[in-house]
PDB file of C-alpha atoms in Angstrom:
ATOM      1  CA  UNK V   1     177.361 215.261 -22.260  1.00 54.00           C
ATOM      2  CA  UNK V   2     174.026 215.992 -19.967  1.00 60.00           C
ATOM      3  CA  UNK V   3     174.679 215.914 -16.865  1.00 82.00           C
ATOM      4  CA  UNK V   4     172.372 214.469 -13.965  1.00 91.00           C
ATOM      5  CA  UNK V   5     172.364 215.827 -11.025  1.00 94.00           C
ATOM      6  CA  UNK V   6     170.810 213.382  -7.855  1.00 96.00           C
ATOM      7  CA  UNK V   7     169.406 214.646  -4.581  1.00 96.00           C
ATOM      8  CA  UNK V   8     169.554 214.553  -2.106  1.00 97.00           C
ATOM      9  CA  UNK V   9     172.975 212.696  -1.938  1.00 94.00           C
ATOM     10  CA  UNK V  10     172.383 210.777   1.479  1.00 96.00           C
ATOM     11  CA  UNK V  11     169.367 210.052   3.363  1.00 97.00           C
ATOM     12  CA  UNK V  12     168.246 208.011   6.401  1.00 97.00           C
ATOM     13  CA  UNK V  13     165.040 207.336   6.857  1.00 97.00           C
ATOM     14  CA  UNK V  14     162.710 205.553   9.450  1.00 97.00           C
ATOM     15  CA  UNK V  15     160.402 202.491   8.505  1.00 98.00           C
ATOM     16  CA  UNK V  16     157.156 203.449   7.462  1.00 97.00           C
ATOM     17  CA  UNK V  17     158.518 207.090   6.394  1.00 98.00           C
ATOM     18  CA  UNK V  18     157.654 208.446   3.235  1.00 98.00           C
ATOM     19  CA  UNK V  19     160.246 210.145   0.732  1.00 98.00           C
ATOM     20  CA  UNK V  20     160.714 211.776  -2.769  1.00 98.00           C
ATOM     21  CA  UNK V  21     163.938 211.990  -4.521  1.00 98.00           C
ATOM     22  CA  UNK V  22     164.896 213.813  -7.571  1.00 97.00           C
ATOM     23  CA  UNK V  23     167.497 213.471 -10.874  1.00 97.00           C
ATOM     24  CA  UNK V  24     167.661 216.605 -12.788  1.00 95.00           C
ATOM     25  CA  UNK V  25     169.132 218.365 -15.356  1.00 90.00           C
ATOM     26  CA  UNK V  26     169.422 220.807 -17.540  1.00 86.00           C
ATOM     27  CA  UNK V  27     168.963 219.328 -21.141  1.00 87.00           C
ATOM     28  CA  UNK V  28     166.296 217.223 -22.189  1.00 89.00           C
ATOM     29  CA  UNK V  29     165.938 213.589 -22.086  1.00 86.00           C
ATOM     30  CA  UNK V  30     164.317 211.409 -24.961  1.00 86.00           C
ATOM     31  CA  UNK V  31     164.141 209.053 -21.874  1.00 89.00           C
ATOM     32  CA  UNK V  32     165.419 208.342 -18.677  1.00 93.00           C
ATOM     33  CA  UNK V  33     165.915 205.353 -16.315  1.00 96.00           C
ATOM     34  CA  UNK V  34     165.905 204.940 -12.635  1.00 97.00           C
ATOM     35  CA  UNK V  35     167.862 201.607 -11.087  1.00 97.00           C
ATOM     36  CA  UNK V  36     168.740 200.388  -7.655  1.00 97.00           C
ATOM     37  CA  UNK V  37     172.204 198.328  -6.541  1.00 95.00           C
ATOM     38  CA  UNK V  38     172.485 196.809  -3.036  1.00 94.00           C
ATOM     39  CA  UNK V  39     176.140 196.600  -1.313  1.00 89.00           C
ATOM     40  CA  UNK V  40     177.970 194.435  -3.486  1.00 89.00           C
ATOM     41  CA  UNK V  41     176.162 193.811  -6.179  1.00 93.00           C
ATOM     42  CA  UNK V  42     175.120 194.999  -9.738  1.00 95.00           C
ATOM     43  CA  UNK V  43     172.427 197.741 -10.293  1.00 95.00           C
ATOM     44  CA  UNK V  44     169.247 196.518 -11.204  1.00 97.00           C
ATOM     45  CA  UNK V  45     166.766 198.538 -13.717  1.00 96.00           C
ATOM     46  CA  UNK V  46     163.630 199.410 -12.188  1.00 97.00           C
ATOM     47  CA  UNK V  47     161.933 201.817 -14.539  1.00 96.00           C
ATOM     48  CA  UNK V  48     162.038 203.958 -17.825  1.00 95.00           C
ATOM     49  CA  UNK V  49     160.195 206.651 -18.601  1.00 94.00           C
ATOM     50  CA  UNK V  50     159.728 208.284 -21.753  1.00 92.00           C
ATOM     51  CA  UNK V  51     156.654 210.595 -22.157  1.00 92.00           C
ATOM     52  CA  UNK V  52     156.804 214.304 -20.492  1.00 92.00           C
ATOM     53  CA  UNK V  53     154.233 213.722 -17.401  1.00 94.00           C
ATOM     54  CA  UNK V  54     154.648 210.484 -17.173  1.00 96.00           C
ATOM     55  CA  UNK V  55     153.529 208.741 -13.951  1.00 97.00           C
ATOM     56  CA  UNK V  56     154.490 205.018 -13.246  1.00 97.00           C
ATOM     57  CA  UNK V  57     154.143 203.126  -9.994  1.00 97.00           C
ATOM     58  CA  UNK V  58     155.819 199.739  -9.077  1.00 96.00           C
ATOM     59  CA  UNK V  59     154.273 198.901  -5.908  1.00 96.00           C
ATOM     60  CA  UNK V  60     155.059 201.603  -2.818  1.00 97.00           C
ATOM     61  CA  UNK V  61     157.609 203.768  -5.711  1.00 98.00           C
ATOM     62  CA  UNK V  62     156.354 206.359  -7.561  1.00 98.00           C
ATOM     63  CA  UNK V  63     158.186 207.779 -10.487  1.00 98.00           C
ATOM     64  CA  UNK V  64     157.552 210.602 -12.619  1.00 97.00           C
ATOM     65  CA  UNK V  65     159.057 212.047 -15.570  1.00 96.00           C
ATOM     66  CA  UNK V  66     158.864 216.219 -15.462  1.00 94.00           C
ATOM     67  CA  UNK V  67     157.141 217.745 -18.175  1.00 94.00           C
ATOM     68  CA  UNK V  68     159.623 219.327 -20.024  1.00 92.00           C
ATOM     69  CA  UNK V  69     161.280 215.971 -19.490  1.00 92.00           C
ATOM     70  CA  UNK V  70     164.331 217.732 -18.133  1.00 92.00           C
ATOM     71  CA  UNK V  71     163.894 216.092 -14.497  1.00 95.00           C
ATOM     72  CA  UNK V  72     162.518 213.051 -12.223  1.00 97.00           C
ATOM     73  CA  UNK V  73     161.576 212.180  -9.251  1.00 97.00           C
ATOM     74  CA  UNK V  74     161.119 208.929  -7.312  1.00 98.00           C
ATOM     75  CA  UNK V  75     158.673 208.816  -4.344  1.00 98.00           C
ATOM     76  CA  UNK V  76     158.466 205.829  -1.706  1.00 98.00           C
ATOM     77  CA  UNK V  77     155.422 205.607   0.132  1.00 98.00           C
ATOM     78  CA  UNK V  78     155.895 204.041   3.862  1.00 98.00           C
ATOM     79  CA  UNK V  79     159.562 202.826   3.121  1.00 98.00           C
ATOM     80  CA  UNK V  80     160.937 199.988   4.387  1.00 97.00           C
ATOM     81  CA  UNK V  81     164.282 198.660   5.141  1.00 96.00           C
ATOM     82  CA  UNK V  82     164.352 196.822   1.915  1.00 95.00           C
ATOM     83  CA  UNK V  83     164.054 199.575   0.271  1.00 97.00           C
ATOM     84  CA  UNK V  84     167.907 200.209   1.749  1.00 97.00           C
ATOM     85  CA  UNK V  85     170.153 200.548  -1.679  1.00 96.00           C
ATOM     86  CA  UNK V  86     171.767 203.556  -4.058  1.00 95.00           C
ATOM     87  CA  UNK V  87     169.116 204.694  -6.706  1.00 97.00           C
ATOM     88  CA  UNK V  88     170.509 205.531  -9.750  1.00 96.00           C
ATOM     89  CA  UNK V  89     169.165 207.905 -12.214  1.00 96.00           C
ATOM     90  CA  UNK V  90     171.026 207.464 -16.167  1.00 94.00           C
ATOM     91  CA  UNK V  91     169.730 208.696 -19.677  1.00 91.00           C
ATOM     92  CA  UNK V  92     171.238 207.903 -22.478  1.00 85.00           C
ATOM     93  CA  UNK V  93     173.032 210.984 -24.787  1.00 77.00           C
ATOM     94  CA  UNK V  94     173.119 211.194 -28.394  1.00 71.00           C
ATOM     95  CA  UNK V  95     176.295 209.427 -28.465  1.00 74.00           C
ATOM     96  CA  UNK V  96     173.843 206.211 -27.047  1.00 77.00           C
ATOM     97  CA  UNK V  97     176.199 206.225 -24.467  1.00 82.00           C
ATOM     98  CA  UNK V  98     174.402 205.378 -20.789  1.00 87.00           C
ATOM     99  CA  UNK V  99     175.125 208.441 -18.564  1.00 89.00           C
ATOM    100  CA  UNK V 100     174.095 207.886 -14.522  1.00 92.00           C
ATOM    101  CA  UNK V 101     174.297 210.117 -12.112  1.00 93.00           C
ATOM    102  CA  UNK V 102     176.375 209.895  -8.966  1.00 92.00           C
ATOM    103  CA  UNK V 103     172.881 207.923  -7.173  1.00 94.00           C
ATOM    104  CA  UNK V 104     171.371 209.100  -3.960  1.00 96.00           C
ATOM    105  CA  UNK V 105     172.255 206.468  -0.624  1.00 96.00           C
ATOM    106  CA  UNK V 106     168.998 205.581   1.112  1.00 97.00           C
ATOM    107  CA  UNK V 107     169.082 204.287   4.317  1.00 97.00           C
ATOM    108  CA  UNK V 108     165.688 202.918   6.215  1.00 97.00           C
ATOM    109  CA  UNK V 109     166.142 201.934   9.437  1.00 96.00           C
ATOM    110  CA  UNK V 110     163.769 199.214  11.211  1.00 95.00           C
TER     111      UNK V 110
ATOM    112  CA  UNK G   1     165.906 183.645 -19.556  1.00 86.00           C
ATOM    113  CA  UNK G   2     169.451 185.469 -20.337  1.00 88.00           C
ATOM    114  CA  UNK G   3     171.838 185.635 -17.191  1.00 93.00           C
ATOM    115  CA  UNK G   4     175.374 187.609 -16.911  1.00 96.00           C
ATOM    116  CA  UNK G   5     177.607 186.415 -14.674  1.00 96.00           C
ATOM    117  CA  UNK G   6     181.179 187.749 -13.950  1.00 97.00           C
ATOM    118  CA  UNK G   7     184.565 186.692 -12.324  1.00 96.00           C
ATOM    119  CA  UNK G   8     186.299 186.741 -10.093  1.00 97.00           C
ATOM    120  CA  UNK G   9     184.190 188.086  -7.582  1.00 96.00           C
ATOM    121  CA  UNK G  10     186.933 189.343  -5.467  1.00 97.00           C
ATOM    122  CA  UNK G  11     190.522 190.460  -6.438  1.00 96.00           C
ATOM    123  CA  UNK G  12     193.159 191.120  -4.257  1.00 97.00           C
ATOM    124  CA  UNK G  13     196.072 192.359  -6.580  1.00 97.00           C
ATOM    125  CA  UNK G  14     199.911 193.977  -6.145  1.00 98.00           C
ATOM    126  CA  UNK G  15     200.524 197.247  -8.136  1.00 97.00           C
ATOM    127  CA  UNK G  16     202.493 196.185 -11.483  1.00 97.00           C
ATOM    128  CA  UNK G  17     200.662 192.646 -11.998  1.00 97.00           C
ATOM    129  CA  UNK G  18     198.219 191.576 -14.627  1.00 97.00           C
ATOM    130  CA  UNK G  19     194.525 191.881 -14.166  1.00 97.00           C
ATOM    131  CA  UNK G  20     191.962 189.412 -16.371  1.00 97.00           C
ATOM    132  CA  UNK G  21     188.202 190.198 -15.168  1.00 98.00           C
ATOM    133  CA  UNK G  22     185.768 187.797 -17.235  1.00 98.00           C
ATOM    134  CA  UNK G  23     181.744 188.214 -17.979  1.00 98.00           C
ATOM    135  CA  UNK G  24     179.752 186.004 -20.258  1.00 97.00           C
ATOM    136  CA  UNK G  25     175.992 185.910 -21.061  1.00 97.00           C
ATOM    137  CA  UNK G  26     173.617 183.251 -21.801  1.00 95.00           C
ATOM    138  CA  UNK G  27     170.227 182.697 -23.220  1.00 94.00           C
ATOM    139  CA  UNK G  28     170.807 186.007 -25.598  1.00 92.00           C
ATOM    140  CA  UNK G  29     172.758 186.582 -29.226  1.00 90.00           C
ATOM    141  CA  UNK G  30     174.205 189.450 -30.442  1.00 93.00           C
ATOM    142  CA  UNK G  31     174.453 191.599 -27.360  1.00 95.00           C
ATOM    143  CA  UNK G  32     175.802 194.865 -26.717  1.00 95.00           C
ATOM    144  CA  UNK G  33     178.414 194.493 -24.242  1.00 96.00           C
ATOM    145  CA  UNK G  34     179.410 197.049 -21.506  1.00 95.00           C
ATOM    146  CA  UNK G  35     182.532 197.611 -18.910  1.00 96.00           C
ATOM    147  CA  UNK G  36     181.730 199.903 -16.133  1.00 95.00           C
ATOM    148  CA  UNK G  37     183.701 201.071 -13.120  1.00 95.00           C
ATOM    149  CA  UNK G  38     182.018 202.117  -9.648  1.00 93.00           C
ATOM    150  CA  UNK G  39     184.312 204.084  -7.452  1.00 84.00           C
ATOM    151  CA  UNK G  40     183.045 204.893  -3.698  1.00 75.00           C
ATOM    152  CA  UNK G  41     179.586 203.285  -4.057  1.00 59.00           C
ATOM    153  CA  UNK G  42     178.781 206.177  -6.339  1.00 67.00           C
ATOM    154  CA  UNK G  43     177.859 206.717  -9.928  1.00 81.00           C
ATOM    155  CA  UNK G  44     179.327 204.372 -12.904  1.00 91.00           C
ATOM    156  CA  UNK G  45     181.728 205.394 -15.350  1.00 91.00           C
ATOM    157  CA  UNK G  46     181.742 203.627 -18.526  1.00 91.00           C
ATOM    158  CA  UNK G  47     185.002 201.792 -19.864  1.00 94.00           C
ATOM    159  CA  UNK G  48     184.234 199.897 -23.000  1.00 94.00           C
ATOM    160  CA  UNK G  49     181.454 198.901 -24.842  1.00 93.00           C
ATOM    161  CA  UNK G  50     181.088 196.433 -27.274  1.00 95.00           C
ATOM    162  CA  UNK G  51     178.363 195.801 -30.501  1.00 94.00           C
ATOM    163  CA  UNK G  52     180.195 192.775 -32.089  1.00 94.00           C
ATOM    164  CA  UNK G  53     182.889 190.047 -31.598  1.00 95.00           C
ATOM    165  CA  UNK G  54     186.573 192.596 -31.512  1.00 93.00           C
ATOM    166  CA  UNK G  55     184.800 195.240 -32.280  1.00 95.00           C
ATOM    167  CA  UNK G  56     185.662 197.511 -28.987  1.00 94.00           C
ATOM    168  CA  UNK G  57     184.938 201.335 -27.777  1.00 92.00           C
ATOM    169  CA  UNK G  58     187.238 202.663 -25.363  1.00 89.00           C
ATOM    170  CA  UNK G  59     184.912 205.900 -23.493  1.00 84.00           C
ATOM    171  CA  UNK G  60     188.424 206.736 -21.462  1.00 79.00           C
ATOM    172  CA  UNK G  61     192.062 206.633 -21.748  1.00 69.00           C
ATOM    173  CA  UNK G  62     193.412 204.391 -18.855  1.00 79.00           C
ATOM    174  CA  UNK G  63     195.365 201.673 -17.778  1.00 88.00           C
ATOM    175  CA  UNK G  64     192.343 198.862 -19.456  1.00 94.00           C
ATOM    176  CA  UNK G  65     191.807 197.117 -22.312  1.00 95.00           C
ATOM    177  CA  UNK G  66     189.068 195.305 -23.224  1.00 97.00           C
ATOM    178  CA  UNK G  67     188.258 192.290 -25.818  1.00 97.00           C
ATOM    179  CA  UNK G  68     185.651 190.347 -27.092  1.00 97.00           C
ATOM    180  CA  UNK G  69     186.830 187.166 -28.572  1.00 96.00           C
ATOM    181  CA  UNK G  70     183.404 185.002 -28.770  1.00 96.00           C
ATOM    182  CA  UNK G  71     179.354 186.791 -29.497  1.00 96.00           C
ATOM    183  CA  UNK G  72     178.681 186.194 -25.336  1.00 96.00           C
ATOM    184  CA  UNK G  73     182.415 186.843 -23.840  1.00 97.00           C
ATOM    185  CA  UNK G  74     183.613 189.881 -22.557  1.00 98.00           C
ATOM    186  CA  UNK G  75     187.005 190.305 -20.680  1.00 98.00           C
ATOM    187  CA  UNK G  76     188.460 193.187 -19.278  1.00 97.00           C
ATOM    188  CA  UNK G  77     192.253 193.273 -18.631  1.00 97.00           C
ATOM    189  CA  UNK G  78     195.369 194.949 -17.777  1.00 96.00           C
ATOM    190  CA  UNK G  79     198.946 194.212 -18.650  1.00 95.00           C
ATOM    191  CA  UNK G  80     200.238 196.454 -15.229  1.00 96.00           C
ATOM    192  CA  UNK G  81     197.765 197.632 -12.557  1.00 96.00           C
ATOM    193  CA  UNK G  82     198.179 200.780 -11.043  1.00 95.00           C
ATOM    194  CA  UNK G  83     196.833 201.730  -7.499  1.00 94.00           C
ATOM    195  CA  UNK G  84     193.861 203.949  -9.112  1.00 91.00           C
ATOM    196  CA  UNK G  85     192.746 201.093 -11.118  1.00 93.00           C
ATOM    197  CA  UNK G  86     190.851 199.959  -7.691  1.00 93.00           C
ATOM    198  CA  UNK G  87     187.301 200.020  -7.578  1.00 94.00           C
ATOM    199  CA  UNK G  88     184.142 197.757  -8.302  1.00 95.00           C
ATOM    200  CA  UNK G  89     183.637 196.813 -12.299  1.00 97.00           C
ATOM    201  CA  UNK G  90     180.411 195.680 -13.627  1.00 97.00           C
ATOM    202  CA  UNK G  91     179.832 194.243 -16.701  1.00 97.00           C
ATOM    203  CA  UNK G  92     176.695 194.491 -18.388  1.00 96.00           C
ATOM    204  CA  UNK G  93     174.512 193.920 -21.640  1.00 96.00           C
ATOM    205  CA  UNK G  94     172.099 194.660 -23.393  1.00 94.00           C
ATOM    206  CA  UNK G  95     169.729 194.644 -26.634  1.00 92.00           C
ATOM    207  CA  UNK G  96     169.746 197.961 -28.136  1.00 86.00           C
ATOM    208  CA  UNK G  97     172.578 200.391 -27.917  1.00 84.00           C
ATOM    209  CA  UNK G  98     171.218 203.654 -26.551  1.00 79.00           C
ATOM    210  CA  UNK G  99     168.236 202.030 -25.087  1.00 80.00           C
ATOM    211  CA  UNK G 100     169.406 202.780 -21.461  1.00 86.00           C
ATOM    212  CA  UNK G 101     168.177 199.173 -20.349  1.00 92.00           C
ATOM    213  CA  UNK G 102     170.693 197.685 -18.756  1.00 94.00           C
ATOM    214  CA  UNK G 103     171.492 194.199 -17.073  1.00 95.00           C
ATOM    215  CA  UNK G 104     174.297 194.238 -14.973  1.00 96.00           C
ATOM    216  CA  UNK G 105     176.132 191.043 -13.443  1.00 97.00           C
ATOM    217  CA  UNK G 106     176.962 190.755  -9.564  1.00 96.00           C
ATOM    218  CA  UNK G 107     180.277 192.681 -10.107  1.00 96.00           C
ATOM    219  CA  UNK G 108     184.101 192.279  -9.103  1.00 97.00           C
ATOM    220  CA  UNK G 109     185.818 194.018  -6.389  1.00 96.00           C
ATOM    221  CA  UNK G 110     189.230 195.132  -7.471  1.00 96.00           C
ATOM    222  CA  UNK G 111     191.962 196.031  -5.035  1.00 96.00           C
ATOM    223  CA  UNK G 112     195.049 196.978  -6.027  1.00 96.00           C
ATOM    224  CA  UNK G 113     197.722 197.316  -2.767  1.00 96.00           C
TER     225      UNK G 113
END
């Protein structure tokens, strides 16, 4: 089993801060996905990427898929309290079993 | 458009009772049918899966069981709950196995006292 290692664990940020997290490990991924969850409810997918170098933006997040596709990071440009939730990296292993990693707690504060 | 939902949402539950935790889908056939539990807020461990009506993976041994008795149903239960069995389960489904695209319902909150 890979496993995925998320950092940092915890961070608080204020509005309008930017901020880069990262999933790594040390296998490689055919592909890997990034979701968030709010309190309380179910994660929700928000990205995959596939390629080595692979950038892809939805709105103010960046994410970006290492070349060696062994790690990823996530970047949020001027965050915002919305942006409050775990994010969740996961790959799925050759057993097509869906793998996450323990998920990095963001916390923007107005 | 396909939608998960699962119930109860909430569970309040005394150590050595039954547990029944139910998740259905609609608008989709065939799908691949996960149980996952979330412990602390943290990272999701995954119970069962499922590719077909009572056909069942278990990924850990444990105090669960899980069946699939119609193409969208998938319930999640326990004859005897123990204290550890506490936690937040999410069902989920999806197209492909191994694709890693998930869609996850709104979760139920187990405690066990």
């Amino acid at each position: 089993t890979q496993l995925l290692e998320q950092s940092p664990q915890f961070l608080s940020i204020q509005e309008g801060e930017n901020l880069t997290v990262y999933c790594n490990s040390s296998s490689v991924f055919s592909s890997l996905q990034w979701y968030r969850q709010e309190p309380g409810e179910g994660p929700v997918l928000l990205v995959t990427v596939v390629t080595g170098g692979e950038v892809k933006k939805l709105k103010r997040l960046t994410f970006q898929f290492g070349d060696a596709r062994k790690d990823s990071s996530l970047h949020i440009t001027a965050a915002q309290p919305g942006d409050t939730g775990l994010y969740l990296c996961a790959h799925t292993g050759a057993n097509s079993k869906l793998t996450f990693g323990k998920g990095i707690t963001l916390s923007v504060r107005p | 458009s396909q939608t998960i939902h699962q119930w109860p949402a909430t569970l309040v539950q005394p150590v050595g009772s039954p547990l029944s935790l139910e998740c259905t889908v609609e608008g989709t056939s065939n799908p691949n049918l996960y149980w996952y539990r979330q412990a602390a807020g943290r990272g999701l461990q995954l119970l069962f899966y499922s590719v077909g009506i009572g056909q069942i993976s278990s990924e850990v041994p444990q105090n669960l069981s899980a069946s699939r008795p119609q193409d969208r149903q998938f319930i999640l239960s326990s004859k005897k709950l123990l204290l550890s069995d506490s936690g937040f389960y999410l069902c989920a489904w999806s197209v492909l196995l191994g694709s890693g695209e998930l869609f996850f319902g709104e979760g139920s909150r187990l405690t066990v006292l």
